Each structure stands twice: as structure tokens, then as C-alpha cells.
mmCIF file of C-alpha atoms and ligand atoms in Angstrom:
data_model
loop_
_atom_site.group_PDB
_atom_site.id
_atom_site.type_symbol
_atom_site.label_atom_id
_atom_site.label_comp_id
_atom_site.label_asym_id
_atom_site.label_seq_id
_atom_site.Cartn_x
_atom_site.Cartn_y
_atom_site.Cartn_z
ATOM 1 C CA MET L 1 -13.622 -18.859 -5.484
ATOM 2 C CA HIS L 2 -15.203 -17.609 -2.234
ATOM 3 C CA THR L 3 -17.537 -14.658 -2.662
ATOM 4 C CA PHE L 4 -19.379 -12.213 -0.421
ATOM 5 C CA ARG L 5 -22.757 -10.639 -1.149
ATOM 6 C CA PHE L 6 -23.882 -7.049 -1.515
ATOM 7 C CA ARG L 7 -27.355 -6.052 -0.302
ATOM 8 C CA ASN L 8 -28.850 -6.686 -3.743
ATOM 9 C CA ASN L 9 -27.253 -10.164 -3.802
ATOM 10 C CA ASP L 10 -24.564 -9.291 -6.353
ATOM 11 C CA THR L 11 -21.332 -10.983 -5.371
ATOM 12 C CA ILE L 12 -17.739 -9.835 -4.944
ATOM 13 C CA PRO L 13 -14.880 -12.372 -5.087
ATOM 14 C CA ALA L 14 -13.249 -12.624 -1.658
ATOM 15 C CA LEU L 15 -9.752 -12.348 -3.086
ATOM 16 C CA GLY L 16 -8.590 -9.625 -5.436
ATOM 17 C CA LEU L 17 -5.229 -8.488 -6.768
ATOM 18 C CA GLY L 18 -4.059 -5.250 -5.141
ATOM 19 C CA THR L 19 -2.211 -2.781 -7.384
ATOM 20 C CA TRP L 20 -1.018 -0.025 -5.018
ATOM 21 C CA LYS L 21 2.775 0.200 -5.527
ATOM 22 C CA SER L 22 2.676 -2.066 -8.597
ATOM 23 C CA ALA L 23 5.118 -0.226 -10.816
ATOM 24 C CA THR L 24 4.428 0.627 -14.414
ATOM 25 C CA GLY L 25 6.441 -1.760 -16.537
ATOM 26 C CA LYS L 26 5.388 -4.560 -14.182
ATOM 27 C CA VAL L 27 1.692 -4.158 -13.532
ATOM 28 C CA TYR L 28 0.590 -5.239 -17.023
ATOM 29 C CA GLU L 29 2.226 -8.656 -16.563
ATOM 30 C CA ALA L 30 0.931 -8.914 -13.005
ATOM 31 C CA VAL L 31 -2.681 -8.332 -14.051
ATOM 32 C CA LYS L 32 -2.371 -10.613 -17.092
ATOM 33 C CA THR L 33 -0.909 -13.366 -14.921
ATOM 34 C CA ALA L 34 -3.661 -12.931 -12.351
ATOM 35 C CA LEU L 35 -6.429 -13.055 -14.953
ATOM 36 C CA ASP L 36 -4.815 -16.052 -16.678
ATOM 37 C CA ILE L 37 -4.636 -18.135 -13.501
ATOM 38 C CA GLY L 38 -8.137 -17.391 -12.276
ATOM 39 C CA TYR L 39 -8.275 -14.123 -10.315
ATOM 40 C CA LYS L 40 -11.746 -12.636 -10.757
ATOM 41 C CA HIS L 41 -11.176 -9.360 -8.950
ATOM 42 C CA ILE L 42 -8.692 -6.517 -9.491
ATOM 43 C CA ASP L 43 -8.445 -3.480 -7.218
ATOM 44 C CA CYS L 44 -7.262 -0.223 -8.803
ATOM 45 C CA ALA L 45 -7.061 3.521 -8.176
ATOM 46 C CA PRO L 46 -5.947 6.446 -10.306
ATOM 47 C CA ILE L 47 -3.552 7.635 -7.596
ATOM 48 C CA TYR L 48 -1.539 4.428 -8.027
ATOM 49 C CA GLY L 49 -0.386 5.901 -11.340
ATOM 50 C CA ASN L 50 -0.815 2.665 -13.277
ATOM 51 C CA GLU L 51 -4.407 2.497 -14.535
ATOM 52 C CA THR L 52 -3.416 3.025 -18.181
ATOM 53 C CA GLU L 53 -1.177 -0.027 -18.084
ATOM 54 C CA ILE L 54 -3.794 -2.082 -16.225
ATOM 55 C CA GLY L 55 -6.250 -0.958 -18.915
ATOM 56 C CA GLN L 56 -4.017 -2.539 -21.569
ATOM 57 C CA ALA L 57 -4.253 -5.870 -19.745
ATOM 58 C CA PHE L 58 -8.049 -5.557 -19.465
ATOM 59 C CA GLY L 59 -8.430 -4.402 -23.072
ATOM 60 C CA GLU L 60 -6.468 -7.358 -24.431
ATOM 61 C CA SER L 61 -8.053 -9.940 -22.149
ATOM 62 C CA PHE L 62 -11.606 -8.853 -22.917
ATOM 63 C CA SER L 63 -11.180 -8.213 -26.654
ATOM 64 C CA SER L 64 -9.436 -11.550 -27.240
ATOM 65 C CA GLY L 65 -12.563 -13.300 -25.999
ATOM 66 C CA ILE L 66 -10.613 -15.339 -23.410
ATOM 67 C CA LEU L 67 -12.473 -13.524 -20.661
ATOM 68 C CA LYS L 68 -15.780 -11.716 -20.546
ATOM 69 C CA ARG L 69 -15.873 -8.324 -18.861
ATOM 70 C CA GLU L 70 -18.744 -9.414 -16.632
ATOM 71 C CA GLU L 71 -16.693 -12.301 -15.212
ATOM 72 C CA ILE L 72 -14.225 -9.921 -13.570
ATOM 73 C CA PHE L 73 -14.966 -7.637 -10.624
ATOM 74 C CA ILE L 74 -13.152 -4.315 -11.019
ATOM 75 C CA THR L 75 -12.857 -1.622 -8.359
ATOM 76 C CA SER L 76 -11.421 1.867 -8.634
ATOM 77 C CA LYS L 77 -11.461 4.961 -6.463
ATOM 78 C CA LEU L 78 -12.129 8.678 -6.510
ATOM 79 C CA TRP L 79 -9.073 10.750 -5.602
ATOM 80 C CA CYS L 80 -9.319 13.499 -3.002
ATOM 81 C CA ASN L 81 -8.926 16.354 -5.498
ATOM 82 C CA ALA L 82 -12.187 15.476 -7.273
ATOM 83 C CA HIS L 83 -14.645 15.539 -4.363
ATOM 84 C CA ALA L 84 -16.540 18.613 -5.578
ATOM 85 C CA PRO L 85 -19.791 17.071 -6.876
ATOM 86 C CA GLU L 86 -19.306 18.303 -10.452
ATOM 87 C CA MET L 87 -15.864 16.678 -10.588
ATOM 88 C CA VAL L 88 -16.936 13.180 -9.610
ATOM 89 C CA GLN L 89 -18.268 11.981 -12.954
ATOM 90 C CA PRO L 90 -15.375 13.387 -15.009
ATOM 91 C CA ALA L 91 -12.946 11.651 -12.635
ATOM 92 C CA LEU L 92 -14.790 8.358 -13.080
ATOM 93 C CA GLU L 93 -14.832 8.810 -16.864
ATOM 94 C CA LYS L 94 -11.062 9.307 -16.895
ATOM 95 C CA THR L 95 -10.584 6.113 -14.886
ATOM 96 C CA LEU L 96 -12.962 4.212 -17.202
ATOM 97 C CA ALA L 97 -11.064 5.451 -20.256
ATOM 98 C CA ASP L 98 -7.686 4.534 -18.714
ATOM 99 C CA LEU L 99 -8.915 1.086 -17.686
ATOM 100 C CA GLN L 100 -10.608 0.584 -21.109
ATOM 101 C CA LEU L 101 -13.946 -0.150 -19.437
ATOM 102 C CA GLU L 102 -17.578 0.862 -19.866
ATOM 103 C CA TYR L 103 -18.446 0.489 -16.187
ATOM 104 C CA LEU L 104 -16.901 -0.307 -12.801
ATOM 105 C CA ASP L 105 -18.200 -2.935 -10.429
ATOM 106 C CA LEU L 106 -17.288 -0.791 -7.433
ATOM 107 C CA PHE L 107 -16.269 2.845 -7.047
ATOM 108 C CA LEU L 108 -14.961 4.119 -3.704
ATOM 109 C CA ILE L 109 -14.229 7.507 -2.166
ATOM 110 C CA HIS L 110 -10.524 6.854 -1.531
ATOM 111 C CA TRP L 111 -10.039 8.955 1.641
ATOM 112 C CA PRO L 112 -12.345 11.116 3.749
ATOM 113 C CA VAL L 113 -10.207 14.197 3.041
ATOM 114 C CA HIS L 114 -10.641 16.842 0.358
ATOM 115 C CA PHE L 115 -7.970 18.670 -1.662
ATOM 116 C CA VAL L 116 -8.406 21.616 -3.957
ATOM 117 C CA PRO L 117 -8.789 20.613 -7.629
ATOM 118 C CA GLU L 118 -5.576 19.727 -9.523
ATOM 119 C CA VAL L 119 -3.565 19.165 -6.331
ATOM 120 C CA VAL L 120 -2.490 15.524 -6.227
ATOM 121 C CA PHE L 121 -0.635 15.676 -2.888
ATOM 122 C CA PRO L 122 -0.966 18.914 -0.923
ATOM 123 C CA SER L 123 2.317 20.698 -0.371
ATOM 124 C CA SER L 124 0.791 23.400 1.842
ATOM 125 C CA THR L 125 -2.126 23.332 4.262
ATOM 126 C CA ASP L 126 -4.229 25.769 2.203
ATOM 127 C CA GLN L 127 -4.528 23.018 -0.413
ATOM 128 C CA PHE L 128 -6.840 21.034 1.863
ATOM 129 C CA ILE L 129 -10.582 21.777 1.903
ATOM 130 C CA PRO L 130 -12.159 21.269 5.348
ATOM 131 C CA TYR L 131 -15.337 19.182 5.884
ATOM 132 C CA LYS L 132 -17.344 22.251 6.805
ATOM 133 C CA GLU L 133 -16.802 23.695 3.325
ATOM 134 C CA LEU L 134 -17.551 20.442 1.527
ATOM 135 C CA PRO L 135 -19.639 17.891 3.422
ATOM 136 C CA ILE L 136 -18.833 14.332 2.329
ATOM 137 C CA ALA L 137 -22.568 13.810 1.742
ATOM 138 C CA GLN L 138 -22.309 16.131 -1.288
ATOM 139 C CA THR L 139 -19.577 14.025 -2.878
ATOM 140 C CA TRP L 140 -21.646 10.954 -2.071
ATOM 141 C CA GLU L 141 -24.728 12.264 -3.897
ATOM 142 C CA ALA L 142 -22.622 12.513 -7.039
ATOM 143 C CA MET L 143 -21.488 8.923 -6.463
ATOM 144 C CA GLU L 144 -25.155 7.855 -6.233
ATOM 145 C CA ASP L 145 -25.807 9.500 -9.599
ATOM 146 C CA LEU L 146 -23.190 7.243 -11.179
ATOM 147 C CA VAL L 147 -25.129 4.176 -10.039
ATOM 148 C CA ALA L 148 -28.348 5.609 -11.489
ATOM 149 C CA GLN L 149 -26.576 6.073 -14.818
ATOM 150 C CA GLY L 150 -25.210 2.531 -14.850
ATOM 151 C CA LEU L 151 -21.594 3.726 -14.875
ATOM 152 C CA VAL L 152 -20.834 1.905 -11.635
ATOM 153 C CA ARG L 153 -22.640 -1.087 -10.109
ATOM 154 C CA HIS L 154 -21.783 -0.435 -6.452
ATOM 155 C CA ILE L 155 -20.452 2.468 -4.418
ATOM 156 C CA GLY L 156 -18.540 2.646 -1.203
ATOM 157 C CA VAL L 157 -15.770 4.345 0.693
ATOM 158 C CA SER L 158 -12.254 3.707 1.908
ATOM 159 C CA ASN L 159 -10.487 4.715 5.113
ATOM 160 C CA PHE L 160 -13.796 5.661 6.768
ATOM 161 C CA SER L 161 -14.384 5.395 10.530
ATOM 162 C CA ILE L 162 -17.571 3.950 12.050
ATOM 163 C CA LYS L 163 -18.690 7.513 12.825
ATOM 164 C CA LYS L 164 -18.275 8.648 9.225
ATOM 165 C CA LEU L 165 -19.977 5.523 7.878
ATOM 166 C CA GLN L 166 -22.868 6.120 10.222
ATOM 167 C CA GLU L 167 -23.262 9.778 9.242
ATOM 168 C CA LEU L 168 -23.131 8.955 5.560
ATOM 169 C CA SER L 169 -25.597 6.077 5.907
ATOM 170 C CA GLU L 170 -28.080 8.380 7.634
ATOM 171 C CA ASN L 171 -27.781 11.094 4.970
ATOM 172 C CA SER L 172 -27.946 9.121 1.751
ATOM 173 C CA GLN L 173 -30.239 7.302 -0.647
ATOM 174 C CA ILE L 174 -27.750 4.449 -1.032
ATOM 175 C CA ALA L 175 -25.886 3.659 2.162
ATOM 176 C CA PRO L 176 -22.200 2.846 1.535
ATOM 177 C CA GLU L 177 -21.920 -0.772 0.419
ATOM 178 C CA MET L 178 -18.210 -1.234 1.111
ATOM 179 C CA ASN L 179 -15.528 0.216 3.354
ATOM 180 C CA GLN L 180 -11.994 -0.599 2.218
ATOM 181 C CA ILE L 181 -9.622 -0.223 5.143
ATOM 182 C CA GLU L 182 -6.297 -1.466 6.408
ATOM 183 C CA MET L 183 -6.884 -4.748 8.233
ATOM 184 C CA HIS L 184 -4.580 -7.592 9.286
ATOM 185 C CA PRO L 185 -3.762 -9.431 12.514
ATOM 186 C CA TYR L 186 -2.019 -6.346 13.976
ATOM 187 C CA LEU L 187 -5.053 -4.141 13.142
ATOM 188 C CA GLN L 188 -8.105 -6.347 13.513
ATOM 189 C CA GLN L 189 -10.741 -3.653 14.056
ATOM 190 C CA PRO L 190 -13.381 -5.841 15.770
ATOM 191 C CA LYS L 191 -15.780 -2.924 16.372
ATOM 192 C CA MET L 192 -15.689 -2.000 12.697
ATOM 193 C CA ILE L 193 -16.454 -5.615 11.752
ATOM 194 C CA GLU L 194 -19.393 -5.695 14.142
ATOM 195 C CA PHE L 195 -20.739 -2.358 12.898
ATOM 196 C CA CYS L 196 -20.460 -3.377 9.249
ATOM 197 C CA ASN L 197 -22.051 -6.785 9.860
ATOM 198 C CA THR L 198 -24.978 -5.131 11.618
ATOM 199 C CA ASN L 199 -25.411 -2.541 8.861
ATOM 200 C CA ASP L 200 -24.865 -4.786 5.853
ATOM 201 C CA ILE L 201 -21.668 -3.057 4.757
ATOM 202 C CA LEU L 202 -18.908 -5.228 3.284
ATOM 203 C CA LEU L 203 -15.278 -4.743 4.268
ATOM 204 C CA THR L 204 -12.146 -5.054 2.153
ATOM 205 C CA ALA L 205 -8.813 -5.511 3.922
ATOM 206 C CA TYR L 206 -6.003 -3.548 2.291
ATOM 207 C CA SER L 207 -2.307 -3.989 3.151
ATOM 208 C CA PRO L 208 -3.119 -7.495 4.423
ATOM 209 C CA LEU L 209 0.569 -8.440 4.382
ATOM 210 C CA GLY L 210 1.637 -5.300 6.245
ATOM 211 C CA SER L 211 2.562 -3.408 3.095
ATOM 212 C CA PRO L 212 6.319 -4.088 3.341
ATOM 213 C CA ASP L 213 7.052 -2.319 0.036
ATOM 214 C CA ARG L 214 5.733 1.076 1.173
ATOM 215 C CA PRO L 215 8.097 3.978 0.496
ATOM 216 C CA ALA L 216 10.585 4.492 3.334
ATOM 217 C CA ASP L 217 9.055 7.825 4.350
ATOM 218 C CA LEU L 218 5.787 6.031 5.172
ATOM 219 C CA LYS L 219 7.539 3.579 7.501
ATOM 220 C CA ALA L 220 8.279 3.825 11.196
ATOM 221 C CA ALA L 221 11.782 2.805 12.291
ATOM 222 C CA ASP L 222 10.551 0.289 14.862
ATOM 223 C CA GLU L 223 7.655 -1.217 12.956
ATOM 224 C CA PRO L 224 6.854 -4.899 13.458
ATOM 225 C CA LEU L 225 6.964 -7.023 10.294
ATOM 226 C CA LEU L 226 3.734 -8.898 9.812
ATOM 227 C CA LEU L 227 5.243 -11.414 7.370
ATOM 228 C CA GLU L 228 7.695 -12.382 10.133
ATOM 229 C CA GLU L 229 5.165 -12.545 12.973
ATOM 230 C CA PRO L 230 6.076 -15.643 15.077
ATOM 231 C CA VAL L 231 2.493 -16.866 15.643
ATOM 232 C CA VAL L 232 1.748 -16.643 11.916
ATOM 233 C CA GLN L 233 5.106 -18.265 11.114
ATOM 234 C CA LYS L 234 4.381 -21.208 13.395
ATOM 235 C CA ILE L 235 0.988 -21.823 11.744
ATOM 236 C CA ALA L 236 2.498 -21.445 8.269
ATOM 237 C CA GLU L 237 5.152 -24.052 9.069
ATOM 238 C CA ALA L 238 2.562 -26.471 10.423
ATOM 239 C CA HIS L 239 0.695 -26.319 7.085
ATOM 240 C CA ASN L 240 3.778 -26.072 4.891
ATOM 241 C CA VAL L 241 2.612 -22.750 3.416
ATOM 242 C CA SER L 242 3.902 -19.165 3.513
ATOM 243 C CA THR L 243 3.069 -16.577 6.164
ATOM 244 C CA ALA L 244 1.430 -14.510 3.410
ATOM 245 C CA GLN L 245 -0.956 -17.386 2.706
ATOM 246 C CA VAL L 246 -1.922 -17.672 6.366
ATOM 247 C CA LEU L 247 -2.601 -13.920 6.542
ATOM 248 C CA ILE L 248 -4.775 -14.040 3.416
ATOM 249 C CA ASN L 249 -6.689 -17.080 4.589
ATOM 250 C CA TRP L 250 -7.342 -15.537 8.015
ATOM 251 C CA ALA L 251 -8.788 -12.420 6.330
ATOM 252 C CA VAL L 252 -11.201 -14.405 4.144
ATOM 253 C CA ASN L 253 -12.181 -16.672 7.015
ATOM 254 C CA ARG L 254 -13.343 -13.685 9.095
ATOM 255 C CA GLY L 255 -15.591 -12.527 6.263
ATOM 256 C CA THR L 256 -13.517 -9.750 4.722
ATOM 257 C CA VAL L 257 -12.548 -9.299 1.097
ATOM 258 C CA VAL L 258 -8.744 -9.201 0.828
ATOM 259 C CA ILE L 259 -6.498 -7.642 -1.837
ATOM 260 C CA PRO L 260 -2.850 -8.678 -1.456
ATOM 261 C CA LYS L 261 -0.588 -6.877 -3.906
ATOM 262 C CA SER L 262 2.102 -8.689 -5.831
ATOM 263 C CA VAL L 263 3.903 -8.307 -9.136
ATOM 264 C CA THR L 264 5.681 -11.670 -8.768
ATOM 265 C CA PRO L 265 3.975 -14.523 -10.701
ATOM 266 C CA SER L 266 4.762 -17.233 -8.121
ATOM 267 C CA ARG L 267 3.346 -15.081 -5.303
ATOM 268 C CA ILE L 268 0.285 -14.088 -7.341
ATOM 269 C CA GLN L 269 -0.319 -17.840 -7.696
ATOM 270 C CA GLN L 270 0.242 -18.745 -4.037
ATOM 271 C CA ASN L 271 -1.915 -15.876 -2.836
ATOM 272 C CA LEU L 272 -4.795 -17.166 -4.980
ATOM 273 C CA GLU L 273 -4.434 -20.629 -3.459
ATOM 274 C CA ALA L 274 -4.416 -19.212 0.075
ATOM 275 C CA ALA L 275 -8.170 -18.836 0.304
ATOM 276 C CA ASP L 276 -8.513 -22.630 0.209
ATOM 277 C CA LEU L 277 -6.203 -23.545 3.121
ATOM 278 C CA ASN L 278 -7.762 -25.384 6.018
ATOM 279 C CA LEU L 279 -6.616 -23.808 9.253
ATOM 280 C CA SER L 280 -8.152 -24.999 12.503
ATOM 281 C CA GLU L 281 -10.490 -22.925 14.651
ATOM 282 C CA GLU L 282 -7.781 -22.943 17.299
ATOM 283 C CA GLU L 283 -5.252 -21.471 14.860
ATOM 284 C CA TYR L 284 -7.636 -18.682 13.825
ATOM 285 C CA ARG L 285 -8.244 -17.899 17.515
ATOM 286 C CA GLU L 286 -4.499 -17.809 18.151
ATOM 287 C CA ILE L 287 -4.075 -15.208 15.406
ATOM 288 C CA ASP L 288 -6.914 -13.209 16.977
ATOM 289 C CA THR L 289 -4.770 -12.781 20.099
ATOM 290 C CA ILE L 290 -1.950 -10.828 18.392
ATOM 291 C CA ASP L 291 -3.933 -7.646 17.652
ATOM 292 C CA ARG L 292 -2.073 -4.445 18.586
ATOM 293 C CA HIS L 293 -4.109 -1.810 16.751
ATOM 294 C CA ARG L 294 -1.075 -1.023 14.608
ATOM 295 C CA ARG L 295 -1.681 1.010 11.463
ATOM 296 C CA TYR L 296 0.980 0.882 8.785
ATOM 297 C CA VAL L 297 -0.853 3.502 6.705
ATOM 298 C CA THR L 298 -1.391 6.135 9.367
ATOM 299 C CA GLY L 299 -2.876 9.002 7.344
ATOM 300 C CA GLU L 300 -0.137 11.260 8.761
ATOM 301 C CA PHE L 301 0.432 12.699 5.304
ATOM 302 C CA TRP L 302 -2.969 14.463 5.506
ATOM 303 C CA ALA L 303 -2.272 15.873 8.944
ATOM 304 C CA PRO L 304 0.679 18.267 8.799
ATOM 305 C CA GLU L 305 0.685 21.154 11.268
ATOM 306 C CA GLY L 306 -2.114 23.560 10.280
ATOM 307 C CA SER L 307 -4.118 21.058 8.184
ATOM 308 C CA PRO L 308 -7.848 20.846 8.900
ATOM 309 C CA TYR L 309 -7.240 17.091 9.124
ATOM 310 C CA THR L 310 -5.663 15.421 12.136
ATOM 311 C CA ILE L 311 -5.008 11.766 12.931
ATOM 312 C CA ALA L 312 -7.832 12.098 15.471
ATOM 313 C CA ASN L 313 -10.443 13.511 13.073
ATOM 314 C CA ILE L 314 -9.499 11.164 10.214
ATOM 315 C CA TRP L 315 -9.911 7.944 12.242
ATOM 316 C CA ASP L 316 -12.293 9.323 14.906
ATOM 317 C CA GLU L 317 -10.236 7.530 17.553
HETATM 318 P P1 A2P O 1 5.982 -8.295 -4.697
HETATM 319 O O1 A2P O 1 4.948 -7.397 -5.263
HETATM 320 O O2 A2P O 1 7.374 -7.857 -5.014
HETATM 321 O O3 A2P O 1 5.736 -9.731 -5.044
HETATM 322 P P2 A2P O 1 0.432 -5.629 0.826
HETATM 323 O O4 A2P O 1 -0.543 -6.385 -0.007
HETATM 324 O O5 A2P O 1 0.205 -5.774 2.309
HETATM 325 O O6 A2P O 1 0.567 -4.185 0.409
HETATM 326 O O7 A2P O 1 1.886 -6.276 0.591
HETATM 327 C C1 A2P O 1 2.521 -6.227 -0.656
HETATM 328 C C2 A2P O 1 3.963 -6.666 -0.507
HETATM 329 O O8 A2P O 1 4.001 -8.047 -0.120
HETATM 330 C C3 A2P O 1 4.801 -6.558 -1.744
HETATM 331 O O9 A2P O 1 6.106 -6.195 -1.355
HETATM 332 C C4 A2P O 1 4.771 -7.945 -2.330
HETATM 333 O O10 A2P O 1 5.939 -8.212 -3.087
HETATM 334 C C5 A2P O 1 4.774 -8.777 -1.075
HETATM 335 N N1 A2P O 1 4.118 -10.094 -1.254
HETATM 336 C C6 A2P O 1 2.982 -10.343 -1.926
HETATM 337 N N2 A2P O 1 2.665 -11.648 -1.869
HETATM 338 C C7 A2P O 1 3.646 -12.234 -1.146
HETATM 339 C C8 A2P O 1 3.894 -13.568 -0.764
HETATM 340 N N3 A2P O 1 3.080 -14.551 -1.100
HETATM 341 N N4 A2P O 1 5.018 -13.809 -0.019
HETATM 342 C C9 A2P O 1 5.863 -12.814 0.339
HETATM 343 N N5 A2P O 1 5.655 -11.523 -0.008
HETATM 344 C C10 A2P O 1 4.573 -11.240 -0.743
#
């Protein structure tokens, strides 16, 4: 299994199982299958609504002695309604209890937007808290405390721009160690890769297959389908593999962690095998040419009229 290194030389497996949209009733089997066939990395979040069921899979796998907890890299995330510093540790403790764990390998601030406590998805703009009332650096200090206590091994962020990463790095004891963002051939983010390489920040690519199972209200009518991209299809055919496998391999090859989601055993298996394909340099370069800076997860849901958050101030683009 390919791995990447944190600043302290700890490693993270390059491929993990994504669990956003993995329905309850299915995610237990998906995680069990993944752990059984050799996945060493599972990506979770409380907002996915399935951590209790994932916890059953962890609990059984670790208590049966088949797997040791320390062999598996587990990530979870802090939801936007628990960014007040005093809420960070209780939120982590809830996630640890649900996942039946004593510690996380990686804990991320899920989005750079704050909601008032208890609100899961704001239904009115007064349920957002603007940055000026709650600087992200304050949430981050509480994240740093969790490392000091041994409750999490590594801390990072998700959906952060270069500007926000830079600000946080300058105002912290522990600079963010990971940024988990949407990345795939239609959203390659070369400047982000360069910035993170220079500053020793790892990147995880979410929605690497273009997130085709997103709810309809998060989809644009005219959106291009990554799994049907002709250049990727041509390369997949040449190697007798699936387009998903080419997309996963491309992500690992460019030095990013990748977390394809699946609840289908045969796909969970083929996605694991994808990291070991041998594509040619020429094929990787051909995929590099199809970038179109296309986000599937736009952040629009945090930017209704009147919200302190806009597409521009979320992505700083
Ligand atoms: P399923 O979970 O039903 O197997 P992303 O990781 O970009 O969010 O994409 C997840 C979507 O891609 C899910 O609909 C998942 O379906 C599907 N998927 C995962 N692996 C593969 C694969 N190897 N081939 C085709 N579709 C896949």
C-alpha cells in the first residue's frame, strides 16, 4: 500500500474508503469488506450520519483480534456547528464514542464556515456565524489541544483555500497537516498542490470519481460526468481497467491521498487495486490536459442571499 508522510514521519495510506453518502444499512458491510480485503484507511464524518454503524464495524474488527486498531488510519471531521472552542472536544468525544475508538489518526475542520450551535444545516441566514465573530484560529487552538491530550494524532482542515491555509499556518502552534478538498481531473488545483508541497501540507482528494451519487439538488443540469470522460475512457480501455481505477491511480500518482466512496464489494475491491496500475507518463500528462476547474461540490449551500459566506469568500477565488 502506497503511503504519504506527515511532518513527523507518521504515514497515511494513499487510498482510503470514503463514506459520504454511504447509507446506513449498507455502510457496515462496506467498511467490513474494505477492512477484510486490505484497506488501511477509512474516512468518516459525523455529518454523514453513519458513524454509529461504522463504529460497529470497527468495534467488531478490533475486538475480534483480526485487526489491530493501530494498523488502520481513521479520519473524522468537526462539523460547522461545533466551532466554538469549548464545543470542539465534546464533538470529538461524540465521534470517538460513535466510532468505538479511543483516538483518531486525523481530525479535520470540515468547512471554513461556522453555524450556531445545534443547527445542522442553516435554514435562515442568522444561523451562520461570520468569521469576524469567531476567527478560525480560535477553533484551531482547540484542535491543537486535542493533539496535546493524545485524543487525535494529526489535525487538519477541509475545503480550505490557499489564503486560509496560509493565515492559519501563520497563527498557530501546529500548522495544518492536511487539507481535504475536492480534486479530480476536472478540478486539478495545481496552485494548491504547489503551495501544499512547499509548506509540507498533505492533500486528500475527495469526490475523486465526480461524486455521481450526490443528491439531485446538489447537481447542475449540464454537469460533465467524470466517469464517462473520453480521455479517461480511452486510457482505461488500453489497460483493460475501469475509468474509476484510472481516476484513482492518477490521484495517487500526483501525490495526493484519495478516498473513493463505494458500498459495492466489487468496486471496493477494484478501487483498492487501482493504486497499483502502471499508466505511462504520457497518459498521466494527457489527463493533465482536461482540467476545467469544475467543482461538483460548490459550497453554494453556505451562500444563500444574506449569508456572511459567499462562493467568493469560501474559495477565495
Ligand atoms: P456505489 O457506492 O454505489 O458503489 P465519489 O467517491 O467521487 O464520491 O464517487 C462515489 C460514487 O462512485 C458512488 O456512486 C459509487 O457507487 C461510485 N463508484 C465507486 N467506485 C466505483 C467504480 N469502481 N466504478 C464505478 N462507480 C464507482
